[in-house]
């Protein structure tokens, strides 16, 4: 059923016009996903079918709740689902069954979307590569044998392989954007604090965000509206004409591989041809702010999980266990000072970019690494993971919303970094950029 590969917006329009039926679509998705235990940790067929029947009734009665009425979504396995295990890719949480849905899932359901199931992810969301031998590692959907990107690995793969219309993931340091880029999708990292994380298994609460992975910018905007329970933004007449875009030189290109840079530069040329004014410069606060990452992320993650981890450390993938334990050595004084310093750097960033519509970087400076080598070479894993996450983490460190788009170079994305809480403006800009990039 080729409709599985349509955008969520296209499916929604067809359903609203009576040309597509949500019950038929959910069966097509469930049939395609059956046996894909490398992508889905667990399917929720009874729920999906019941929700599809309800959506069909509303559509036929002219009572659609929104543009995604009847659209089937996958959910990363850290969003609580009532009566269904939510294990966050970890044996530490095996058998954990929440009593209620996460708030965003409740809201999306009230907006008419369907829950197909829970997708695999990096263990406790603490890696950008998507490798998880403790549960399952989804395949890269573009090139077999490569890492899928994480931590929302199954989320991206479920969309690219036509196993869901769109997906909901989370992003603490790049976990929506890396798998989106490495599977040639669009991904939206929302501003921390914008979308509810109630009922979402945490990693670093001050950096955790919820966001969509989808085929198009429009789909991302529609899914964001659904999980927030509001009307979709008006993206009509989006244009690049007269926009100012800053290519962030310096750190984002350090040690970058040839293909991601080539894809990025070709994309920038197309944006400029479509009317954007491109400027390039490094910003002095970026390096010092990024140097705070080790002080800010791991201590909070370890502080949240130390008791659970140390009760059964043998249940963890050793390289992920090591990442968590790296937070044990950071003192409280250093942690508090780092947040004070970051507040100053964030203010400097906002002043420096105030005149730009977005700041551009390659989404990841590397292509997805070889999955088999990552499993056998811990040193390689650590080095590739840090490099994979470097550019995306800029958006988290500075508290921005960020949209990644395919460049046309396989598995290479371009990121548009917007202003805090500026998702609507960013999606309008992203729609125009998407058209220019083809």
GROMACS .gro file of N, CA, C and O in nm, residues 248-321:
model
  296
  248UNK      N    1   2.734   2.941   1.060
  248UNK     CA    2   2.820   2.949   1.178
  248UNK      C    3   2.953   2.882   1.147
  248UNK      O    4   2.965   2.759   1.146
  249UNK      N    5   3.053   2.962   1.122
  249UNK     CA    6   3.186   2.909   1.092
  249UNK      C    7   3.255   2.863   1.221
  249UNK      O    8   3.208   2.886   1.332
  250UNK      N    9   3.370   2.797   1.202
  250UNK     CA   10   3.448   2.755   1.318
  250UNK      C   11   3.414   2.614   1.363
  250UNK      O   12   3.423   2.518   1.285
  251UNK      N   13   3.372   2.601   1.486
  251UNK     CA   14   3.353   2.471   1.550
  251UNK      C   15   3.270   2.372   1.469
  251UNK      O   16   3.306   2.253   1.461
  252UNK      N   17   3.157   2.411   1.407
  252UNK     CA   18   3.076   2.311   1.337
  252UNK      C   19   3.148   2.240   1.222
  252UNK      O   20   3.102   2.135   1.178
  253UNK      N   21   3.258   2.297   1.175
  253UNK     CA   22   3.330   2.238   1.062
  253UNK      C   23   3.461   2.172   1.104
  253UNK      O   24   3.528   2.110   1.021
  254UNK      N   25   3.497   2.180   1.231
  254UNK     CA   26   3.620   2.117   1.278
  254UNK      C   27   3.607   1.965   1.269
  254UNK      O   28   3.509   1.907   1.317
  255UNK      N   29   3.704   1.903   1.207
  255UNK     CA   30   3.707   1.757   1.190
  255UNK      C   31   3.587   1.702   1.114
  255UNK      O   32   3.558   1.582   1.120
  256UNK      N   33   3.516   1.788   1.041
  256UNK     CA   34   3.400   1.743   0.964
  256UNK      C   35   3.445   1.662   0.843
  256UNK      O   36   3.547   1.692   0.781
  257UNK      N   37   3.367   1.561   0.809
  257UNK     CA   38   3.398   1.476   0.695
  257UNK      C   39   3.350   1.541   0.565
  257UNK      O   40   3.266   1.632   0.565
  258UNK      N   41   3.402   1.490   0.454
  258UNK     CA   42   3.379   1.555   0.324
  258UNK      C   43   3.232   1.558   0.284
  258UNK      O   44   3.180   1.662   0.242
  259UNK      N   45   3.161   1.447   0.295
  259UNK     CA   46   3.023   1.440   0.244
  259UNK      C   47   2.928   1.536   0.317
  259UNK      O   48   2.851   1.608   0.252
  260UNK      N   49   2.928   1.540   0.452
  260UNK     CA   50   2.839   1.634   0.519
  260UNK      C   51   2.866   1.780   0.482
  260UNK      O   52   2.771   1.858   0.467
  261UNK      N   53   2.993   1.816   0.466
  261UNK     CA   54   3.026   1.953   0.428
  261UNK      C   55   2.982   1.979   0.284
  261UNK      O   56   2.926   2.085   0.254
  262UNK      N   57   3.005   1.883   0.196
  262UNK     CA   58   2.964   1.899   0.057
  262UNK      C   59   2.813   1.916   0.046
  262UNK      O   60   2.764   2.005  -0.025
  263UNK      N   61   2.739   1.833   0.116
  263UNK     CA   62   2.593   1.845   0.113
  263UNK      C   63   2.546   1.976   0.170
  263UNK      O   64   2.455   2.041   0.116
  264UNK      N   65   2.610   2.019   0.279
  264UNK     CA   66   2.573   2.146   0.342
  264UNK      C   67   2.599   2.263   0.249
  264UNK      O   68   2.512   2.349   0.230
  265UNK      N   69   2.717   2.269   0.189
  265UNK     CA   70   2.752   2.383   0.104
  265UNK      C   71   2.663   2.388  -0.020
  265UNK      O   72   2.623   2.497  -0.064
  266UNK      N   73   2.630   2.274  -0.076
  266UNK     CA   74   2.540   2.273  -0.191
  266UNK      C   75   2.402   2.324  -0.151
  266UNK      O   76   2.337   2.397  -0.226
  267UNK      N   77   2.358   2.286  -0.031
  267UNK     CA   78   2.229   2.332   0.018
  267UNK      C   79   2.229   2.483   0.040
  267UNK      O   80   2.133   2.553   0.005
  268UNK      N   81   2.337   2.535   0.097
  268UNK     CA   82   2.347   2.680   0.121
  268UNK      C   83   2.339   2.756  -0.011
  268UNK      O   84   2.272   2.860  -0.021
  269UNK      N   85   2.404   2.705  -0.115
  269UNK     CA   86   2.397   2.771  -0.246
  269UNK      C   87   2.253   2.775  -0.298
  269UNK      O   88   2.211   2.875  -0.358
  270UNK      N   89   2.178   2.668  -0.277
  270UNK     CA   90   2.039   2.667  -0.324
  270UNK      C   91   1.953   2.764  -0.244
  270UNK      O   92   1.862   2.827  -0.300
  271UNK      N   93   1.979   2.776  -0.116
  271UNK     CA   94   1.905   2.873  -0.035
  271UNK      C   95   1.936   3.015  -0.081
  271UNK      O   96   1.845   3.100  -0.089
  272UNK      N   97   2.062   3.041  -0.113
  272UNK     CA   98   2.101   3.174  -0.160
  272UNK      C   99   2.037   3.203  -0.295
  272UNK      O  100   1.987   3.314  -0.320
  273UNK      N  101   2.033   3.104  -0.383
  273UNK     CA  102   1.971   3.120  -0.514
  273UNK      C  103   1.823   3.151  -0.502
  273UNK      O  104   1.765   3.222  -0.585
  274UNK      N  105   1.760   3.099  -0.395
  274UNK     CA  106   1.616   3.121  -0.373
  274UNK      C  107   1.586   3.254  -0.306
  274UNK      O  108   1.469   3.285  -0.280
  275UNK      N  109   1.689   3.334  -0.279
  275UNK     CA  110   1.665   3.468  -0.227
  275UNK      C  111   1.716   3.498  -0.089
  275UNK      O  112   1.705   3.611  -0.041
  276UNK      N  113   1.774   3.399  -0.022
  276UNK     CA  114   1.828   3.424   0.113
  276UNK      C  115   1.961   3.497   0.103
  276UNK      O  116   2.042   3.471   0.013
  277UNK      N  117   1.984   3.586   0.196
  277UNK     CA  118   2.112   3.655   0.207
  277UNK      C  119   2.198   3.576   0.306
  277UNK      O  120   2.160   3.561   0.423
  278UNK      N  121   2.309   3.525   0.261
  278UNK     CA  122   2.395   3.437   0.341
  278UNK      C  123   2.516   3.516   0.392
  278UNK      O  124   2.585   3.583   0.316
  279UNK      N  125   2.541   3.505   0.521
  279UNK     CA  126   2.662   3.560   0.581
  279UNK      C  127   2.734   3.448   0.656
  279UNK      O  128   2.672   3.349   0.695
  280UNK      N  129   2.862   3.466   0.676
  280UNK     CA  130   2.943   3.364   0.745
  280UNK      C  131   3.032   3.429   0.849
  280UNK      O  132   3.102   3.525   0.818
  281UNK      N  133   3.028   3.374   0.968
  281UNK     CA  134   3.124   3.416   1.070
  281UNK      C  135   3.116   3.322   1.189
  281UNK      O  136   3.015   3.254   1.211
  282UNK      N  137   3.225   3.317   1.262
  282UNK     CA  138   3.228   3.243   1.388
  282UNK      C  139   3.178   3.335   1.499
  282UNK      O  140   3.186   3.458   1.489
  283UNK      N  141   3.126   3.277   1.604
  283UNK     CA  142   3.079   3.353   1.720
  283UNK      C  143   3.163   3.315   1.841
  283UNK      O  144   3.175   3.194   1.872
  284UNK      N  145   3.218   3.412   1.912
  284UNK     CA  146   3.318   3.381   2.015
  284UNK      C  147   3.265   3.306   2.136
  284UNK      O  148   3.342   3.241   2.208
  285UNK      N  149   3.133   3.313   2.162
  285UNK     CA  150   3.081   3.245   2.282
  285UNK      C  151   3.054   3.097   2.259
  285UNK      O  152   3.027   3.024   2.353
  286UNK      N  153   3.061   3.051   2.134
  286UNK     CA  154   3.023   2.912   2.105
  286UNK      C  155   3.119   2.814   2.171
  286UNK      O  156   3.077   2.720   2.240
  287UNK      N  157   3.249   2.833   2.152
  287UNK     CA  158   3.347   2.741   2.210
  287UNK      C  159   3.337   2.731   2.361
  287UNK      O  160   3.325   2.620   2.416
  288UNK      N  161   3.341   2.845   2.434
  288UNK     CA  162   3.331   2.837   2.581
  288UNK      C  163   3.201   2.775   2.629
  288UNK      O  164   3.200   2.701   2.728
  289UNK      N  165   3.091   2.805   2.559
  289UNK     CA  166   2.963   2.746   2.600
  289UNK      C  167   2.964   2.595   2.579
  289UNK      O  168   2.917   2.519   2.665
  290UNK      N  169   3.016   2.551   2.465
  290UNK     CA  170   3.019   2.407   2.437
  290UNK      C  171   3.113   2.333   2.533
  290UNK      O  172   3.091   2.216   2.563
  291UNK      N  173   3.215   2.402   2.582
  291UNK     CA  174   3.305   2.340   2.679
  291UNK      C  175   3.235   2.305   2.809
  291UNK      O  176   3.286   2.226   2.889
  292UNK      N  177   3.119   2.364   2.832
  292UNK     CA  178   3.044   2.337   2.955
  292UNK      C  179   2.962   2.208   2.946
  292UNK      O  180   2.907   2.163   3.047
  293UNK      N  181   2.955   2.149   2.828
  293UNK     CA  182   2.869   2.033   2.808
  293UNK      C  183   2.898   1.921   2.907
  293UNK      O  184   2.806   1.862   2.966
  294UNK      N  185   3.026   1.889   2.924
  294UNK     CA  186   3.062   1.779   3.013
  294UNK      C  187   3.025   1.805   3.157
  294UNK      O  188   3.008   1.711   3.236
  295UNK      N  189   3.015   1.932   3.194
  295UNK     CA  190   2.980   1.968   3.332
  295UNK      C  191   2.829   1.968   3.352
  295UNK      O  192   2.780   1.945   3.463
  296UNK      N  193   2.753   1.989   3.246
  296UNK     CA  194   2.609   2.009   3.258
  296UNK      C  195   2.526   1.884   3.231
  296UNK      O  196   2.428   1.859   3.301
  297UNK      N  197   2.563   1.805   3.130
  297UNK     CA  198   2.477   1.692   3.090
  297UNK      C  199   2.495   1.570   3.179
  297UNK      O  200   2.399   1.520   3.237
  298UNK      N  201   2.616   1.516   3.186
  298UNK     CA  202   2.638   1.390   3.257
  298UNK      C  203   2.605   1.397   3.406
  298UNK      O  204   2.547   1.302   3.459
  299UNK      N  205   2.638   1.504   3.478
  299UNK     CA  206   2.603   1.507   3.620
  299UNK      C  207   2.452   1.501   3.644
  299UNK      O  208   2.408   1.433   3.738
  300UNK      N  209   2.374   1.570   3.561
  300UNK     CA  210   2.230   1.563   3.580
  300UNK      C  211   2.179   1.424   3.547
  300UNK      O  212   2.094   1.368   3.618
  301UNK      N  213   2.230   1.366   3.438
  301UNK     CA  214   2.187   1.231   3.400
  301UNK      C  215   2.221   1.131   3.509
  301UNK      O  216   2.138   1.046   3.547
  302UNK      N  217   2.343   1.138   3.561
  302UNK     CA  218   2.383   1.044   3.666
  302UNK      C  219   2.306   1.070   3.795
  302UNK      O  220   2.266   0.977   3.866
  303UNK      N  221   2.282   1.198   3.825
  303UNK     CA  222   2.205   1.230   3.944
  303UNK      C  223   2.065   1.171   3.940
  303UNK      O  224   2.013   1.125   4.042
  304UNK      N  225   2.004   1.169   3.822
  304UNK     CA  226   1.871   1.112   3.808
  304UNK      C  227   1.870   0.960   3.816
  304UNK      O  228   1.775   0.900   3.866
  305UNK      N  229   1.978   0.898   3.766
  305UNK     CA  230   1.977   0.753   3.745
  305UNK      C  231   2.073   0.675   3.831
  305UNK      O  232   2.073   0.551   3.826
  306UNK      N  233   2.155   0.740   3.913
  306UNK     CA  234   2.261   0.670   3.986
  306UNK      C  235   2.208   0.554   4.070
  306UNK      O  236   2.264   0.443   4.067
  307UNK      N  237   2.101   0.576   4.143
  307UNK     CA  238   2.051   0.472   4.233
  307UNK      C  239   2.006   0.349   4.154
  307UNK      O  240   2.035   0.234   4.191
  308UNK      N  241   1.935   0.372   4.044
  308UNK     CA  242   1.887   0.261   3.961
  308UNK      C  243   2.004   0.191   3.893
  308UNK      O  244   2.012   0.067   3.889
  309UNK      N  245   2.097   0.269   3.838
  309UNK     CA  246   2.210   0.211   3.765
  309UNK      C  247   2.298   0.128   3.858
  309UNK      O  248   2.334   0.014   3.826
  310UNK      N  249   2.334   0.185   3.972
  310UNK     CA  250   2.430   0.117   4.058
  310UNK      C  251   2.370  -0.004   4.129
  310UNK      O  252   2.443  -0.087   4.182
  311UNK      N  253   2.238  -0.017   4.125
  311UNK     CA  254   2.175  -0.137   4.180
  311UNK      C  255   2.195  -0.256   4.088
  311UNK      O  256   2.190  -0.372   4.133
  312UNK      N  257   2.217  -0.231   3.958
  312UNK     CA  258   2.235  -0.342   3.863
  312UNK      C  259   2.315  -0.295   3.742
  312UNK      O  260   2.267  -0.299   3.628
  313UNK      N  261   2.438  -0.250   3.760
  313UNK     CA  262   2.516  -0.196   3.647
  313UNK      C  263   2.543  -0.299   3.538
  313UNK      O  264   2.565  -0.262   3.423
  314UNK      N  265   2.538  -0.428   3.573
  314UNK     CA  266   2.564  -0.532   3.473
  314UNK      C  267   2.456  -0.539   3.366
  314UNK      O  268   2.476  -0.600   3.260
  315UNK      N  269   2.343  -0.473   3.389
  315UNK     CA  270   2.234  -0.473   3.291
  315UNK      C  271   2.251  -0.366   3.184
  315UNK      O  272   2.167  -0.355   3.094
  316UNK      N  273   2.359  -0.288   3.195
  316UNK     CA  274   2.378  -0.178   3.100
  316UNK      C  275   2.487  -0.208   2.999
  316UNK      O  276   2.584  -0.279   3.027
  317UNK      N  277   2.472  -0.152   2.881
  317UNK     CA  278   2.576  -0.153   2.779
  317UNK      C  279   2.696  -0.076   2.835
  317UNK      O  280   2.682   0.040   2.876
  318UNK      N  281   2.815  -0.134   2.843
  318UNK     CA  282   2.926  -0.072   2.914
  318UNK      C  283   2.960   0.070   2.870
  318UNK      O  284   2.992   0.155   2.953
  319UNK      N  285   2.953   0.100   2.739
  319UNK     CA  286   2.990   0.235   2.697
  319UNK      C  287   2.887   0.338   2.743
  319UNK      O  288   2.923   0.454   2.770
  320UNK      N  289   2.761   0.298   2.755
  320UNK     CA  290   2.660   0.389   2.806
  320UNK      C  291   2.674   0.403   2.957
  320UNK      O  292   2.662   0.514   3.013
  321UNK      N  293   2.701   0.293   3.025
  321UNK     CA  294   2.727   0.299   3.168
  321UNK      C  295   2.841   0.395   3.199
  321UNK      O  296   2.833   0.477   3.291
   0.00000   0.00000   0.00000
